[in-house]
GROMACS .gro file of C-alpha atoms in nm:
model
  287
    1MET     CA    1   4.017  -4.111 -15.899
    2GLU     CA    2   4.244  -3.895 -15.676
    3GLY     CA    3   4.034  -3.593 -15.761
    4LEU     CA    4   3.710  -3.766 -15.669
    5ILE     CA    5   3.855  -3.889 -15.337
    6ASN     CA    6   3.971  -3.537 -15.252
    7ILE     CA    7   3.616  -3.399 -15.320
    8LEU     CA    8   3.459  -3.661 -15.097
    9TYR     CA    9   3.729  -3.609 -14.833
   10HIS     CA   10   3.653  -3.236 -14.803
   11TYR     CA   11   3.278  -3.276 -14.824
   12ASN     CA   12   3.072  -3.156 -14.531
   13TRP     CA   13   2.936  -3.495 -14.419
   14PRO     CA   14   2.800  -3.375 -14.083
   15HIS     CA   15   2.560  -3.161 -14.290
   16PHE     CA   16   2.376  -3.479 -14.377
   17GLN     CA   17   2.317  -3.563 -14.017
   18ARG     CA   18   1.946  -3.465 -13.999
   19PHE     CA   19   1.847  -3.546 -14.353
   20GLY     CA   20   1.686  -3.863 -14.474
   21GLY     CA   21   1.567  -3.967 -14.818
   22PHE     CA   22   1.795  -3.925 -15.122
   23ARG     CA   23   2.080  -3.754 -14.929
   24HIS     CA   24   2.107  -4.036 -14.677
   25PHE     CA   25   2.087  -4.292 -14.960
   26TRP     CA   26   2.367  -4.113 -15.146
   27ALA     CA   27   2.591  -4.106 -14.834
   28LEU     CA   28   2.528  -4.474 -14.786
   29ARG     CA   29   2.620  -4.550 -15.150
   30VAL     CA   30   2.949  -4.358 -15.114
   31PHE     CA   31   3.027  -4.555 -14.800
   32LYS     CA   32   2.967  -4.883 -14.981
   33TRP     CA   33   3.157  -4.774 -15.289
   34ILE     CA   34   3.465  -4.691 -15.086
   35HIS     CA   35   3.434  -5.031 -14.912
   36ASP     CA   36   3.416  -5.203 -15.252
   37GLN     CA   37   3.730  -5.020 -15.367
   38LEU     CA   38   3.928  -5.108 -15.059
   39ASN     CA   39   3.808  -5.466 -15.056
   40THR     CA   40   3.908  -5.558 -15.412
   41LEU     CA   41   4.249  -5.651 -15.555
   42GLU     CA   42   4.180  -5.458 -15.877
   43LEU     CA   43   4.205  -5.109 -15.736
   44PRO     CA   44   4.310  -4.835 -15.975
   45ILE     CA   45   4.523  -4.689 -15.694
   46LEU     CA   46   4.739  -5.003 -15.690
   47PHE     CA   47   4.921  -4.867 -15.993
   48LEU     CA   48   5.006  -4.536 -15.824
   49PRO     CA   49   5.337  -4.467 -15.645
   50ASP     CA   50   5.357  -4.614 -15.295
   51GLU     CA   51   5.335  -4.279 -15.111
   52LEU     CA   52   5.036  -4.151 -15.311
   53ARG     CA   53   4.859  -4.490 -15.281
   54THR     CA   54   4.900  -4.481 -14.904
   55THR     CA   55   4.764  -4.121 -14.887
   56ILE     CA   56   4.456  -4.202 -15.097
   57SER     CA   57   4.381  -4.520 -14.903
   58GLN     CA   58   4.397  -4.336 -14.576
   59LYS     CA   59   4.168  -4.059 -14.711
   60MET     CA   60   3.918  -4.328 -14.815
   61LEU     CA   61   3.915  -4.468 -14.466
   62ASP     CA   62   3.876  -4.117 -14.322
   63ILE     CA   63   3.575  -4.060 -14.549
   64MET     CA   64   3.416  -4.381 -14.416
   65VAL     CA   65   3.470  -4.249 -14.056
   66GLN     CA   66   3.310  -3.913 -14.146
   67ILE     CA   67   3.006  -4.073 -14.304
   68TYR     CA   68   2.968  -4.321 -14.021
   69HIS     CA   69   2.968  -4.057 -13.743
   70GLY     CA   70   2.764  -3.818 -13.960
   71PRO     CA   71   2.468  -3.944 -14.150
   72ILE     CA   72   2.471  -4.301 -14.014
   73ALA     CA   73   2.546  -4.339 -13.641
   74SER     CA   74   2.415  -3.994 -13.538
   75LEU     CA   75   2.071  -4.059 -13.684
   76LEU     CA   76   2.039  -4.404 -13.524
   77SER     CA   77   2.112  -4.232 -13.191
   78GLU     CA   78   1.824  -3.982 -13.227
   79THR     CA   79   1.597  -3.978 -12.919
   80PRO     CA   80   1.279  -4.099 -13.087
   81PHE     CA   81   1.461  -4.420 -13.185
   82SER     CA   82   1.689  -4.498 -12.896
   83ASP     CA   83   1.571  -4.344 -12.570
   84ASN     CA   84   1.210  -4.456 -12.540
   85LEU     CA   85   0.947  -4.679 -12.690
   86CYS     CA   86   0.756  -4.402 -12.863
   87VAL     CA   87   0.513  -4.479 -13.147
   88LEU     CA   88   0.338  -4.230 -13.370
   89HIS     CA   89  -0.019  -4.223 -13.500
   90LYS     CA   90  -0.056  -4.242 -13.881
   91THR     CA   91  -0.163  -3.874 -13.895
   92TYR     CA   92   0.142  -3.769 -13.695
   93THR     CA   93  -0.084  -3.575 -13.460
   94ARG     CA   94  -0.071  -3.817 -13.166
   95SER     CA   95   0.199  -4.030 -13.009
   96VAL     CA   96   0.234  -4.252 -12.708
   97ASN     CA   97   0.522  -4.380 -12.495
   98LEU     CA   98   0.520  -4.743 -12.397
   99VAL     CA   99   0.618  -4.760 -12.030
  100LEU     CA  100   0.685  -5.094 -11.862
  101GLY     CA  101   0.575  -5.175 -11.514
  102SER     CA  102   0.813  -5.151 -11.220
  103SER     CA  103   0.851  -5.528 -11.181
  104PRO     CA  104   1.018  -5.716 -11.470
  105ASN     CA  105   0.852  -6.036 -11.358
  106GLU     CA  106   0.504  -5.884 -11.398
  107VAL     CA  107   0.550  -5.679 -11.713
  108GLU     CA  108   0.259  -5.459 -11.814
  109ILE     CA  109   0.273  -5.180 -12.067
  110THR     CA  110   0.101  -4.850 -11.990
  111GLU     CA  111   0.047  -4.586 -12.255
  112GLY     CA  112   0.124  -4.218 -12.198
  113ASP     CA  113   0.127  -3.913 -12.418
  114SER     CA  114   0.461  -3.834 -12.579
  115ASP     CA  115   0.622  -3.488 -12.578
  116LEU     CA  116   0.794  -3.521 -12.913
  117SER     CA  117   0.840  -3.205 -13.112
  118PHE     CA  118   0.740  -3.166 -13.476
  119ALA     CA  119   1.105  -3.185 -13.570
  120ASP     CA  120   1.132  -3.523 -13.397
  121ILE     CA  121   0.826  -3.649 -13.572
  122ASN     CA  122   0.960  -3.532 -13.904
  123ILE     CA  123   1.277  -3.731 -13.847
  124ILE     CA  124   1.081  -4.046 -13.787
  125ARG     CA  125   0.854  -3.984 -14.086
  126ASN     CA  126   1.139  -3.948 -14.335
  127THR     CA  127   1.396  -4.196 -14.218
  128ILE     CA  128   1.254  -4.527 -14.098
  129ASN     CA  129   1.324  -4.697 -14.430
  130ASP     CA  130   1.663  -4.526 -14.455
  131TYR     CA  131   1.760  -4.683 -14.117
  132PHE     CA  132   1.669  -5.032 -14.213
  133SER     CA  133   1.851  -5.012 -14.544
  134THR     CA  134   2.152  -4.868 -14.353
  135ILE     CA  135   2.160  -5.160 -14.106
  136SER     CA  136   2.127  -5.409 -14.389
  137THR     CA  137   2.419  -5.247 -14.569
  138ILE     CA  138   2.666  -5.154 -14.295
  139THR     CA  139   2.655  -5.488 -14.109
  140PRO     CA  140   2.785  -5.704 -14.400
  141ILE     CA  141   3.040  -5.433 -14.484
  142LEU     CA  142   3.195  -5.451 -14.136
  143LYS     CA  143   3.163  -5.828 -14.136
  144HIS     CA  144   3.341  -5.891 -14.468
  145ALA     CA  145   3.599  -5.606 -14.474
  146LYS     CA  146   3.946  -5.731 -14.578
  147TYR     CA  147   4.120  -5.404 -14.499
  148CYS     CA  148   4.204  -5.265 -14.158
  149GLN     CA  149   3.863  -5.164 -14.024
  150VAL     CA  150   3.830  -4.812 -13.889
  151ILE     CA  151   3.470  -4.848 -13.766
  152SER     CA  152   3.417  -5.007 -13.426
  153ALA     CA  153   3.225  -5.327 -13.469
  154SER     CA  154   3.121  -5.310 -13.105
  155HIS     CA  155   2.984  -4.956 -13.140
  156TRP     CA  156   2.791  -5.042 -13.454
  157SER     CA  157   2.651  -5.372 -13.332
  158THR     CA  158   2.530  -5.210 -13.005
  159LEU     CA  159   2.372  -4.921 -13.190
  160ALA     CA  160   2.209  -5.141 -13.453
  161ALA     CA  161   2.081  -5.397 -13.202
  162GLU     CA  162   1.924  -5.119 -12.989
  163PHE     CA  163   1.753  -4.968 -13.288
  164TYR     CA  164   1.631  -5.304 -13.426
  165LEU     CA  165   1.491  -5.427 -13.094
  166HIS     CA  166   1.312  -5.100 -13.027
  167MET     CA  167   1.155  -5.101 -13.374
  168THR     CA  168   1.056  -5.463 -13.334
  169ALA     CA  169   0.870  -5.366 -13.014
  170LYS     CA  170   0.692  -5.086 -13.205
  171ASN     CA  171   0.608  -5.336 -13.476
  172GLN     CA  172   0.436  -5.556 -13.219
  173TYR     CA  173   0.245  -5.255 -13.088
  174HIS     CA  174   0.125  -5.181 -13.443
  175ARG     CA  175  -0.009  -5.541 -13.466
  176LEU     CA  176  -0.230  -5.460 -13.165
  177HIS     CA  177  -0.315  -5.106 -13.282
  178PRO     CA  178  -0.328  -5.088 -13.666
  179GLU     CA  179  -0.407  -4.716 -13.650
  180PHE     CA  180  -0.032  -4.659 -13.588
  181LYS     CA  181   0.004  -4.718 -13.958
  182SER     CA  182   0.361  -4.583 -14.000
  183TYR     CA  183   0.494  -4.896 -13.842
  184SER     CA  184   0.323  -5.134 -14.084
  185ARG     CA  185   0.634  -5.109 -14.307
  186LEU     CA  186   0.830  -5.278 -14.026
  187LEU     CA  187   0.641  -5.600 -14.096
  188ASP     CA  188   0.839  -5.639 -14.414
  189ALA     CA  189   1.177  -5.539 -14.268
  190THR     CA  190   1.413  -5.839 -14.275
  191PHE     CA  191   1.766  -5.901 -14.159
  192THR     CA  192   1.985  -6.206 -14.218
  193ALA     CA  193   2.060  -6.450 -13.944
  194SER     CA  194   2.431  -6.400 -14.021
  195GLY     CA  195   2.383  -6.028 -13.942
  196PHE     CA  196   2.237  -6.123 -13.602
  197ASP     CA  197   2.535  -6.352 -13.545
  198PHE     CA  198   2.772  -6.059 -13.614
  199TRP     CA  199   2.593  -5.829 -13.373
  200LEU     CA  200   2.593  -6.090 -13.096
  201LEU     CA  201   2.965  -6.142 -13.142
  202HIS     CA  202   3.044  -5.771 -13.081
  203VAL     CA  203   2.747  -5.617 -12.896
  204ASN     CA  204   2.761  -5.453 -12.554
  205PRO     CA  205   2.436  -5.516 -12.359
  206THR     CA  206   2.245  -5.206 -12.261
  207GLN     CA  207   1.934  -5.122 -12.065
  208LYS     CA  208   1.772  -4.999 -12.385
  209MET     CA  209   1.794  -5.350 -12.528
  210LEU     CA  210   1.655  -5.502 -12.207
  211LEU     CA  211   1.364  -5.256 -12.213
  212ALA     CA  212   1.283  -5.351 -12.570
  213LEU     CA  213   1.311  -5.722 -12.508
  214ARG     CA  214   1.067  -5.702 -12.211
  215ALA     CA  215   0.827  -5.500 -12.427
  216ILE     CA  216   0.850  -5.746 -12.719
  217ARG     CA  217   0.774  -6.043 -12.498
  218CYS     CA  218   0.485  -5.867 -12.328
  219LEU     CA  219   0.329  -5.747 -12.654
  220CYS     CA  220   0.372  -6.088 -12.823
  221TYR     CA  221   0.148  -6.242 -12.560
  222LYS     CA  222  -0.118  -5.984 -12.623
  223VAL     CA  223  -0.133  -6.020 -13.003
  224PRO     CA  224  -0.387  -6.295 -13.103
  225GLU     CA  225  -0.190  -6.413 -13.406
  226LYS     CA  226   0.154  -6.563 -13.340
  227TRP     CA  227   0.450  -6.363 -13.471
  228GLN     CA  228   0.687  -6.535 -13.713
  229ALA     CA  229   1.019  -6.399 -13.603
  230PRO     CA  230   1.301  -6.365 -13.862
  231ALA     CA  231   1.562  -6.641 -13.881
  232GLY     CA  232   1.816  -6.607 -13.604
  233PHE     CA  233   1.608  -6.379 -13.382
  234CYS     CA  234   1.563  -6.626 -13.101
  235SER     CA  235   1.936  -6.705 -13.094
  236LEU     CA  236   2.014  -6.329 -13.088
  237VAL     CA  237   1.778  -6.274 -12.794
  238MET     CA  238   1.901  -6.578 -12.603
  239GLY     CA  239   2.263  -6.465 -12.646
  240LEU     CA  240   2.175  -6.112 -12.528
  241LEU     CA  241   1.995  -6.246 -12.220
  242GLN     CA  242   2.310  -6.433 -12.117
  243LYS     CA  243   2.486  -6.097 -12.104
  244PHE     CA  244   2.242  -5.958 -11.848
  245GLN     CA  245   2.227  -6.050 -11.477
  246LEU     CA  246   1.856  -6.128 -11.464
  247GLU     CA  247   1.661  -6.295 -11.186
  248GLU     CA  248   1.598  -6.665 -11.240
  249THR     CA  249   1.225  -6.618 -11.259
  250GLU     CA  250   1.252  -6.361 -11.540
  251CYS     CA  251   1.507  -6.577 -11.729
  252SER     CA  252   1.267  -6.868 -11.707
  253LYS     CA  253   0.984  -6.661 -11.858
  254PHE     CA  254   1.207  -6.538 -12.137
  255TYR     CA  255   1.328  -6.886 -12.229
  256SER     CA  256   0.977  -7.028 -12.217
  257TRP     CA  257   0.865  -6.752 -12.458
  258LEU     CA  258   1.166  -6.809 -12.689
  259GLU     CA  259   1.109  -7.182 -12.695
  260ASP     CA  260   0.757  -7.125 -12.824
  261LEU     CA  261   0.865  -6.846 -13.062
  262LYS     CA  262   1.146  -7.065 -13.205
  263GLN     CA  263   0.885  -7.301 -13.349
  264GLN     CA  264   0.739  -7.019 -13.562
  265GLU     CA  265   1.077  -6.870 -13.662
  266GLN     CA  266   1.139  -6.823 -14.030
  267PRO     CA  267   1.385  -7.080 -14.173
  268ARG     CA  268   1.743  -6.981 -14.229
  269LEU     CA  269   1.817  -6.934 -14.603
  270MET     CA  270   2.059  -7.173 -14.772
  271ASP     CA  271   2.256  -6.885 -14.933
  272GLU     CA  272   2.314  -6.739 -14.586
  273GLN     CA  273   2.464  -7.063 -14.472
  274GLN     CA  274   2.698  -7.058 -14.774
  275ILE     CA  275   2.791  -6.700 -14.707
  276ASP     CA  276   2.876  -6.781 -14.348
  277GLU     CA  277   3.130  -7.037 -14.462
  278PHE     CA  278   3.334  -6.749 -14.612
  279ASP     CA  279   3.314  -6.512 -14.318
  280VAL     CA  280   3.612  -6.287 -14.274
  281GLU     CA  281   3.766  -6.272 -13.928
  282PRO     CA  282   3.674  -5.951 -13.735
  283GLN     CA  283   3.925  -5.675 -13.798
  284THR     CA  284   4.099  -5.471 -13.536
  285SER     CA  285   3.929  -5.134 -13.489
  286HIS     CA  286   4.120  -4.805 -13.448
  287LEU     CA  287   3.825  -4.616 -13.291
   0.00000   0.00000   0.00000
């Protein structure tokens, strides 16, 4: 095991930064494997001398940090995902930016051509599914870690919430414009309510989140068929809104929308409720 840890420790994880597909999946599996090793009481390294055990454990934590800041967090921070509400046509030959109106109380979305490069488009094309599988994996890892956590729960929750809300807005746009076919897969993307609860506990509110929330509300009113939001979505949004200093009129419109949306929200699964009973207290972060 020591030899394997040394190989992973010296691996060039930043090289994975702009790759999706199998490489991203492999990095994610390594991250989860290390978490599983550190989180169990049946570690092979428990039978090693104290000094060597401490060294290997620290290297395993360092590997998690390298993977997190390489293939995971850096990709979620890419401009096409985090800096605007850009959606791509199914042929990847046309894209638009969704731009909100100047007044938040009279939200309208105007479409404008995007200036994304081919490289940016290629990133989106290859990694949308990777990102959703990443969020679904990393969130419970940070939530249930029994060891001293080296990944900032606040950094991750903020990054994941920004990405999720922006992609949800693009999902709503796809419901209005089916020709943007690449976003149809987002209709099947699901997250647990317990994951939303974890984000809300640690998230730092950002303007990117507020932009996405305004777009989602605006687009939901335009779509003829009501959207069935995932369980916990309305509670997440309501909690986020309380972190912003919004005008009373805008808050009222948001709450009215959420009250109606809540009636269509998917039910919380029983196994989620059981899992929540065994939540591990948030760990102190060193980053």
